[in-house]
Amino acid sequence: MNSRLELLLTAKARGHKLAVLTAYDYPTARLLDEAGVDVLLVGDSLGNVVLGYPDSTFVTMDEMLHHTRAVARGAQRAPVVVDLPIHSYDTPEQAVSNSRRLIEAGAHAVKLEGGVSHAARISAITGAGIPVMAHIGMLPQSVREEGGYKVKGKTPEAAQLLLEDALAVETAGAFSVVMELVKPEVARTVSAALRIPTIGIGSGPDCDGQVLVIHDLVGLFPWFVPKHANPLASVGEAIREAAASFTARVHGGENP
Ligand code: KIV
């Protein structure tokens, strides 16, 4: 296990809540690293908030590799976890070979979506010596089949399946698990049942850490703001104002 990840392994026992943010480029990675964020996630939300795709199902391995290299150059301290994009881990063999490519590009760990159904793939990757962050609950790579970003764990049966997913990824060797859009009371139960840290997004306060898409935190994607996002800055508005002011000055004959 890479030394950058080692602190994460003891975080839950120490009661240290993990702060995880996405980064897709060098300056953002460097700023978040300097700010003390615990983990930088090169999420395949890259597709939604950077590349202009409708969702993450359009993202390719080559795109993830390109952005991983940029983030790795900016992250001097924090571990870099990178999403395996859709169809890059359809078999255990493919999962291992694509995980190796991401590690070569600068990742310290990979992330993939799926619980019980993906346990063998997680075991294959961890068996190859590559740390895995799992992702259960709402799975963005399945958004088209699901018909939207829907809350998970609404019935006792659904809550039980989520618990089984969580236990399966832990047993398969994942070092942490993202829980996306899980009912807060279910997320609390799952977090209490696991030894590994749960990282919540839209899943209430009782996870062992929280993750956000950086654009949602800083108001850099004003065209779609998820319900769980609580922007702490208005970077999109600041860019618009600066660009409009520059344009007005140039049109007025100034050299700003
Ligand atoms: O792709 C991503 O950014 C993610 C986070 C939202 C957890 O998977």
mmCIF file of C-alpha atoms and ligand atoms in Angstrom:
data_model
loop_
_atom_site.group_PDB
_atom_site.id
_atom_site.type_symbol
_atom_site.label_atom_id
_atom_site.label_comp_id
_atom_site.label_asym_id
_atom_site.label_seq_id
_atom_site.Cartn_x
_atom_site.Cartn_y
_atom_site.Cartn_z
ATOM 1 C CA MET A 1 0.000 0.000 0.000
ATOM 2 C CA ASN A 2 1.331 3.424 -0.976
ATOM 3 C CA SER A 3 2.353 5.514 2.048
ATOM 4 C CA ARG A 4 -0.078 8.287 1.038
ATOM 5 C CA LEU A 5 -2.951 5.852 1.528
ATOM 6 C CA GLU A 6 -1.763 4.466 4.853
ATOM 7 C CA LEU A 7 -3.209 7.339 6.908
ATOM 8 C CA LEU A 8 -6.630 6.605 5.407
ATOM 9 C CA LEU A 9 -6.553 3.042 6.707
ATOM 10 C CA THR A 10 -6.440 4.161 10.336
ATOM 11 C CA ALA A 11 -8.722 7.198 9.870
ATOM 12 C CA LYS A 12 -11.906 5.423 10.923
ATOM 13 C CA ALA A 13 -10.364 4.006 14.107
ATOM 14 C CA ARG A 14 -8.979 7.475 14.909
ATOM 15 C CA GLY A 15 -12.396 9.086 14.349
ATOM 16 C CA HIS A 16 -10.899 11.262 11.586
ATOM 17 C CA LYS A 17 -13.603 12.100 9.004
ATOM 18 C CA LEU A 18 -12.221 11.997 5.463
ATOM 19 C CA ALA A 19 -12.661 15.006 3.164
ATOM 20 C CA VAL A 20 -12.603 13.939 -0.482
ATOM 21 C CA LEU A 21 -12.944 16.272 -3.480
ATOM 22 C CA THR A 22 -12.750 15.653 -7.184
ATOM 23 C CA ALA A 23 -9.988 17.212 -9.288
ATOM 24 C CA TYR A 24 -9.476 16.936 -13.010
ATOM 25 C CA ASP A 25 -6.544 19.279 -13.713
ATOM 26 C CA TYR A 26 -3.186 20.471 -12.378
ATOM 27 C CA PRO A 27 -4.138 23.820 -10.753
ATOM 28 C CA THR A 28 -7.213 22.419 -9.008
ATOM 29 C CA ALA A 29 -5.251 19.415 -7.748
ATOM 30 C CA ARG A 30 -2.493 21.674 -6.458
ATOM 31 C CA LEU A 31 -4.942 24.029 -4.707
ATOM 32 C CA LEU A 32 -6.882 21.177 -3.058
ATOM 33 C CA ASP A 33 -3.652 19.460 -2.044
ATOM 34 C CA GLU A 34 -2.394 22.680 -0.451
ATOM 35 C CA ALA A 35 -5.773 23.080 1.316
ATOM 36 C CA GLY A 36 -5.306 19.753 3.125
ATOM 37 C CA VAL A 37 -7.986 17.664 1.404
ATOM 38 C CA ASP A 38 -7.522 13.984 2.384
ATOM 39 C CA VAL A 39 -8.090 12.402 -1.051
ATOM 40 C CA LEU A 40 -8.228 13.761 -4.605
ATOM 41 C CA LEU A 41 -10.644 11.820 -6.774
ATOM 42 C CA VAL A 42 -10.306 11.981 -10.531
ATOM 43 C CA GLY A 43 -13.951 11.082 -10.928
ATOM 44 C CA ASP A 44 -15.559 10.198 -14.210
ATOM 45 C CA SER A 45 -17.886 13.097 -13.359
ATOM 46 C CA LEU A 46 -15.155 14.596 -15.567
ATOM 47 C CA GLY A 47 -17.615 13.835 -18.360
ATOM 48 C CA ASN A 48 -20.417 15.938 -16.844
ATOM 49 C CA VAL A 49 -18.558 18.950 -15.457
ATOM 50 C CA VAL A 50 -15.458 19.282 -17.647
ATOM 51 C CA LEU A 51 -15.966 17.574 -20.999
ATOM 52 C CA GLY A 52 -19.570 18.637 -21.629
ATOM 53 C CA TYR A 53 -21.030 15.156 -22.022
ATOM 54 C CA PRO A 54 -24.582 14.464 -20.808
ATOM 55 C CA ASP A 55 -23.272 11.998 -18.163
ATOM 56 C CA SER A 56 -20.273 9.898 -17.195
ATOM 57 C CA THR A 57 -21.094 7.023 -19.573
ATOM 58 C CA PHE A 58 -19.310 8.811 -22.424
ATOM 59 C CA VAL A 59 -15.937 8.986 -20.651
ATOM 60 C CA THR A 60 -13.107 6.881 -22.078
ATOM 61 C CA MET A 61 -9.991 5.304 -20.606
ATOM 62 C CA ASP A 62 -7.798 7.680 -22.643
ATOM 63 C CA GLU A 63 -9.602 10.687 -21.161
ATOM 64 C CA MET A 64 -9.169 9.345 -17.614
ATOM 65 C CA LEU A 65 -5.472 8.715 -18.247
ATOM 66 C CA HIS A 66 -4.954 12.246 -19.597
ATOM 67 C CA HIS A 67 -6.599 13.896 -16.573
ATOM 68 C CA THR A 68 -4.943 11.513 -14.095
ATOM 69 C CA ARG A 69 -1.512 12.643 -15.322
ATOM 70 C CA ALA A 70 -2.454 16.299 -14.837
ATOM 71 C CA VAL A 71 -3.816 15.734 -11.302
ATOM 72 C CA ALA A 72 -0.832 13.584 -10.309
ATOM 73 C CA ARG A 73 1.506 16.440 -11.277
ATOM 74 C CA GLY A 74 -0.377 18.773 -8.903
ATOM 75 C CA ALA A 75 -0.829 16.434 -5.917
ATOM 76 C CA GLN A 76 2.325 16.501 -3.802
ATOM 77 C CA ARG A 77 0.745 15.079 -0.620
ATOM 78 C CA ALA A 78 -2.799 13.750 -1.022
ATOM 79 C CA PRO A 79 -3.434 10.310 -2.526
ATOM 80 C CA VAL A 80 -5.010 10.316 -5.975
ATOM 81 C CA VAL A 81 -7.893 7.891 -6.562
ATOM 82 C CA VAL A 82 -9.110 7.476 -10.146
ATOM 83 C CA ASP A 83 -12.379 6.140 -11.535
ATOM 84 C CA LEU A 84 -12.269 3.215 -13.916
ATOM 85 C CA PRO A 85 -14.628 4.467 -16.636
ATOM 86 C CA ILE A 86 -17.572 2.467 -17.904
ATOM 87 C CA HIS A 87 -16.635 -0.725 -19.812
ATOM 88 C CA SER A 88 -13.010 -0.521 -18.692
ATOM 89 C CA TYR A 89 -13.630 -3.253 -16.071
ATOM 90 C CA ASP A 90 -16.131 -5.604 -17.669
ATOM 91 C CA THR A 91 -14.006 -8.653 -16.728
ATOM 92 C CA PRO A 92 -11.523 -9.209 -13.868
ATOM 93 C CA GLU A 93 -8.623 -9.341 -16.377
ATOM 94 C CA GLN A 94 -9.639 -6.092 -18.055
ATOM 95 C CA ALA A 95 -10.161 -4.503 -14.628
ATOM 96 C CA VAL A 96 -6.607 -5.386 -13.595
ATOM 97 C CA SER A 97 -4.948 -4.266 -16.822
ATOM 98 C CA ASN A 98 -6.775 -0.914 -16.916
ATOM 99 C CA SER A 99 -6.118 -0.344 -13.203
ATOM 100 C CA ARG A 100 -2.404 -0.852 -13.903
ATOM 101 C CA ARG A 101 -2.565 1.785 -16.656
ATOM 102 C CA LEU A 102 -4.131 4.292 -14.238
ATOM 103 C CA ILE A 103 -1.475 3.541 -11.607
ATOM 104 C CA GLU A 104 1.249 4.092 -14.223
ATOM 105 C CA ALA A 105 -0.368 7.444 -15.022
ATOM 106 C CA GLY A 106 -0.027 8.511 -11.358
ATOM 107 C CA ALA A 107 -3.034 7.087 -9.471
ATOM 108 C CA HIS A 108 -2.490 5.617 -5.997
ATOM 109 C CA ALA A 109 -5.785 3.687 -6.104
ATOM 110 C CA VAL A 110 -8.720 3.089 -8.451
ATOM 111 C CA LYS A 111 -12.470 3.301 -7.929
ATOM 112 C CA LEU A 112 -15.204 1.257 -9.549
ATOM 113 C CA GLU A 113 -18.987 1.102 -9.291
ATOM 114 C CA GLY A 114 -20.795 -1.987 -8.010
ATOM 115 C CA GLY A 115 -21.248 -4.159 -4.925
ATOM 116 C CA VAL A 116 -21.878 -7.917 -4.757
ATOM 117 C CA SER A 117 -21.848 -8.105 -8.571
ATOM 118 C CA HIS A 118 -18.341 -6.615 -8.697
ATOM 119 C CA ALA A 119 -16.688 -8.382 -5.756
ATOM 120 C CA ALA A 120 -14.649 -10.713 -8.003
ATOM 121 C CA ARG A 121 -13.323 -7.742 -9.966
ATOM 122 C CA ILE A 122 -12.371 -5.928 -6.766
ATOM 123 C CA SER A 123 -10.579 -9.062 -5.521
ATOM 124 C CA ALA A 124 -8.705 -9.353 -8.809
ATOM 125 C CA ILE A 125 -7.495 -5.741 -8.639
ATOM 126 C CA THR A 126 -6.525 -5.845 -4.956
ATOM 127 C CA GLY A 127 -4.906 -9.245 -5.594
ATOM 128 C CA ALA A 128 -2.693 -7.478 -8.143
ATOM 129 C CA GLY A 129 -1.593 -5.098 -5.377
ATOM 130 C CA ILE A 130 -3.738 -2.135 -6.437
ATOM 131 C CA PRO A 131 -5.918 -0.498 -3.757
ATOM 132 C CA VAL A 132 -9.612 -0.145 -4.607
ATOM 133 C CA MET A 133 -12.251 2.327 -3.456
ATOM 134 C CA ALA A 134 -15.680 0.834 -4.120
ATOM 135 C CA HIS A 135 -18.861 2.770 -4.971
ATOM 136 C CA ILE A 136 -22.375 1.613 -4.071
ATOM 137 C CA GLY A 137 -25.846 3.126 -3.918
ATOM 138 C CA MET A 138 -26.676 5.319 -6.894
ATOM 139 C CA LEU A 139 -24.225 4.355 -9.635
ATOM 140 C CA PRO A 140 -23.756 7.196 -12.146
ATOM 141 C CA GLN A 141 -22.505 4.783 -14.828
ATOM 142 C CA SER A 142 -25.985 3.200 -14.712
ATOM 143 C CA VAL A 143 -27.866 6.512 -14.862
ATOM 144 C CA ARG A 144 -29.345 5.800 -18.292
ATOM 145 C CA GLU A 145 -30.768 2.378 -17.272
ATOM 146 C CA GLU A 146 -31.989 3.909 -13.995
ATOM 147 C CA GLY A 147 -33.640 6.880 -15.703
ATOM 148 C CA GLY A 148 -32.010 9.475 -13.420
ATOM 149 C CA TYR A 149 -30.109 10.048 -10.179
ATOM 150 C CA LYS A 150 -32.425 8.342 -7.661
ATOM 151 C CA VAL A 151 -32.141 7.872 -3.893
ATOM 152 C CA LYS A 152 -31.300 4.297 -2.795
ATOM 153 C CA GLY A 153 -32.311 2.261 0.256
ATOM 154 C CA LYS A 154 -35.915 3.393 0.480
ATOM 155 C CA THR A 155 -37.377 0.012 1.492
ATOM 156 C CA PRO A 156 -36.126 -2.517 4.093
ATOM 157 C CA GLU A 157 -35.277 -4.910 1.218
ATOM 158 C CA ALA A 158 -33.290 -2.235 -0.636
ATOM 159 C CA ALA A 159 -31.510 -1.297 2.591
ATOM 160 C CA GLN A 160 -30.571 -4.960 3.159
ATOM 161 C CA LEU A 161 -29.165 -5.223 -0.402
ATOM 162 C CA LEU A 162 -27.050 -2.123 0.202
ATOM 163 C CA LEU A 163 -25.668 -3.634 3.389
ATOM 164 C CA GLU A 164 -24.823 -6.824 1.469
ATOM 165 C CA ASP A 165 -23.093 -4.758 -1.238
ATOM 166 C CA ALA A 166 -21.058 -2.918 1.387
ATOM 167 C CA LEU A 167 -20.000 -6.107 3.187
ATOM 168 C CA ALA A 168 -19.126 -7.757 -0.152
ATOM 169 C CA VAL A 169 -16.783 -4.952 -1.236
ATOM 170 C CA GLU A 170 -15.134 -4.910 2.189
ATOM 171 C CA THR A 171 -14.587 -8.676 2.053
ATOM 172 C CA ALA A 172 -13.230 -8.348 -1.492
ATOM 173 C CA GLY A 173 -10.512 -6.037 -0.157
ATOM 174 C CA ALA A 174 -11.738 -2.499 -0.904
ATOM 175 C CA PHE A 175 -10.074 0.014 1.446
ATOM 176 C CA SER A 176 -13.083 2.358 1.441
ATOM 177 C CA VAL A 177 -16.493 2.693 -0.172
ATOM 178 C CA VAL A 178 -18.370 5.648 -1.630
ATOM 179 C CA MET A 179 -22.106 5.618 -0.843
ATOM 180 C CA GLU A 180 -24.010 7.831 -3.245
ATOM 181 C CA LEU A 181 -27.587 9.049 -2.622
ATOM 182 C CA VAL A 182 -28.273 6.495 0.101
ATOM 183 C CA LYS A 183 -31.015 7.215 2.663
ATOM 184 C CA PRO A 184 -29.177 8.735 5.651
ATOM 185 C CA GLU A 185 -30.448 6.159 8.166
ATOM 186 C CA VAL A 186 -29.302 3.316 5.895
ATOM 187 C CA ALA A 187 -25.933 5.009 5.383
ATOM 188 C CA ARG A 188 -25.574 5.221 9.189
ATOM 189 C CA THR A 189 -26.305 1.497 9.605
ATOM 190 C CA VAL A 190 -23.894 0.519 6.819
ATOM 191 C CA SER A 191 -21.141 2.768 8.204
ATOM 192 C CA ALA A 192 -21.507 1.186 11.635
ATOM 193 C CA ALA A 193 -21.337 -2.328 10.150
ATOM 194 C CA LEU A 194 -18.086 -1.812 8.208
ATOM 195 C CA ARG A 195 -14.457 -1.664 9.309
ATOM 196 C CA ILE A 196 -13.487 0.348 6.212
ATOM 197 C CA PRO A 197 -14.520 4.015 5.917
ATOM 198 C CA THR A 198 -17.677 4.967 4.055
ATOM 199 C CA ILE A 199 -17.488 8.173 2.029
ATOM 200 C CA GLY A 200 -20.916 9.717 1.556
ATOM 201 C CA ILE A 201 -22.326 11.911 -1.162
ATOM 202 C CA GLY A 202 -25.918 12.945 -0.616
ATOM 203 C CA SER A 203 -26.113 10.220 2.065
ATOM 204 C CA GLY A 204 -26.376 12.226 5.282
ATOM 205 C CA PRO A 205 -23.919 13.157 8.021
ATOM 206 C CA ASP A 206 -23.146 9.741 9.516
ATOM 207 C CA CYS A 207 -20.683 8.437 6.936
ATOM 208 C CA ASP A 208 -16.966 8.265 7.786
ATOM 209 C CA GLY A 209 -16.178 10.962 5.231
ATOM 210 C CA GLN A 210 -17.775 13.108 2.573
ATOM 211 C CA VAL A 211 -17.040 13.568 -1.119
ATOM 212 C CA LEU A 212 -18.149 16.327 -3.458
ATOM 213 C CA VAL A 213 -17.574 17.229 -7.065
ATOM 214 C CA ILE A 214 -15.357 20.330 -6.823
ATOM 215 C CA HIS A 215 -17.549 22.237 -9.291
ATOM 216 C CA ASP A 216 -20.535 21.722 -6.966
ATOM 217 C CA LEU A 217 -18.561 22.955 -3.940
ATOM 218 C CA VAL A 218 -17.303 26.146 -5.576
ATOM 219 C CA GLY A 219 -20.246 26.980 -7.850
ATOM 220 C CA LEU A 220 -18.399 26.305 -11.097
ATOM 221 C CA PHE A 221 -21.195 24.426 -12.873
ATOM 222 C CA PRO A 222 -24.249 26.662 -12.378
ATOM 223 C CA TRP A 223 -26.341 24.904 -15.020
ATOM 224 C CA PHE A 224 -26.944 21.864 -12.799
ATOM 225 C CA VAL A 225 -26.541 21.940 -9.013
ATOM 226 C CA PRO A 226 -27.411 18.648 -7.268
ATOM 227 C CA LYS A 227 -29.718 18.845 -4.240
ATOM 228 C CA HIS A 228 -27.001 17.664 -1.855
ATOM 229 C CA ALA A 229 -24.548 20.378 -2.972
ATOM 230 C CA ASN A 230 -24.216 23.403 -0.760
ATOM 231 C CA PRO A 231 -21.875 25.688 -2.744
ATOM 232 C CA LEU A 232 -19.378 27.596 -0.583
ATOM 233 C CA ALA A 233 -18.198 29.891 -3.402
ATOM 234 C CA SER A 234 -19.475 31.356 -6.695
ATOM 235 C CA VAL A 235 -16.530 30.802 -8.989
ATOM 236 C CA GLY A 236 -18.737 30.556 -12.091
ATOM 237 C CA GLU A 237 -20.211 33.983 -11.358
ATOM 238 C CA ALA A 238 -16.729 35.432 -10.681
ATOM 239 C CA ILE A 239 -15.537 34.158 -14.086
ATOM 240 C CA ARG A 240 -18.594 35.621 -15.846
ATOM 241 C CA GLU A 241 -18.074 39.012 -14.166
ATOM 242 C CA ALA A 242 -14.339 39.129 -14.923
ATOM 243 C CA ALA A 243 -14.918 38.100 -18.559
ATOM 244 C CA ALA A 244 -17.731 40.633 -19.019
ATOM 245 C CA SER A 245 -15.635 43.414 -17.463
ATOM 246 C CA PHE A 246 -12.622 42.531 -19.665
ATOM 247 C CA THR A 247 -14.853 42.459 -22.750
ATOM 248 C CA ALA A 248 -16.465 45.819 -21.925
ATOM 249 C CA ARG A 249 -13.060 47.431 -21.378
ATOM 250 C CA VAL A 250 -11.613 46.060 -24.632
ATOM 251 C CA HIS A 251 -14.731 47.148 -26.536
ATOM 252 C CA GLY A 252 -14.273 50.588 -24.963
ATOM 253 C CA GLY A 253 -10.756 50.884 -26.336
ATOM 254 C CA GLU A 254 -8.879 50.082 -23.100
ATOM 255 C CA ASN A 255 -5.936 47.706 -22.768
ATOM 256 C CA PRO A 256 -6.915 46.103 -19.418
HETATM 257 O O1 KIV B 1 -17.285 10.580 -10.571
HETATM 258 C C1 KIV B 1 -17.315 11.110 -9.455
HETATM 259 O O2 KIV B 1 -16.979 12.293 -9.274
HETATM 260 C C2 KIV B 1 -17.760 10.311 -8.332
HETATM 261 C C3 KIV B 1 -18.092 11.028 -7.067
HETATM 262 C C4 KIV B 1 -19.309 11.822 -7.229
HETATM 263 C C5 KIV B 1 -18.159 10.112 -5.917
HETATM 264 O O3 KIV B 1 -17.902 9.146 -8.459
#
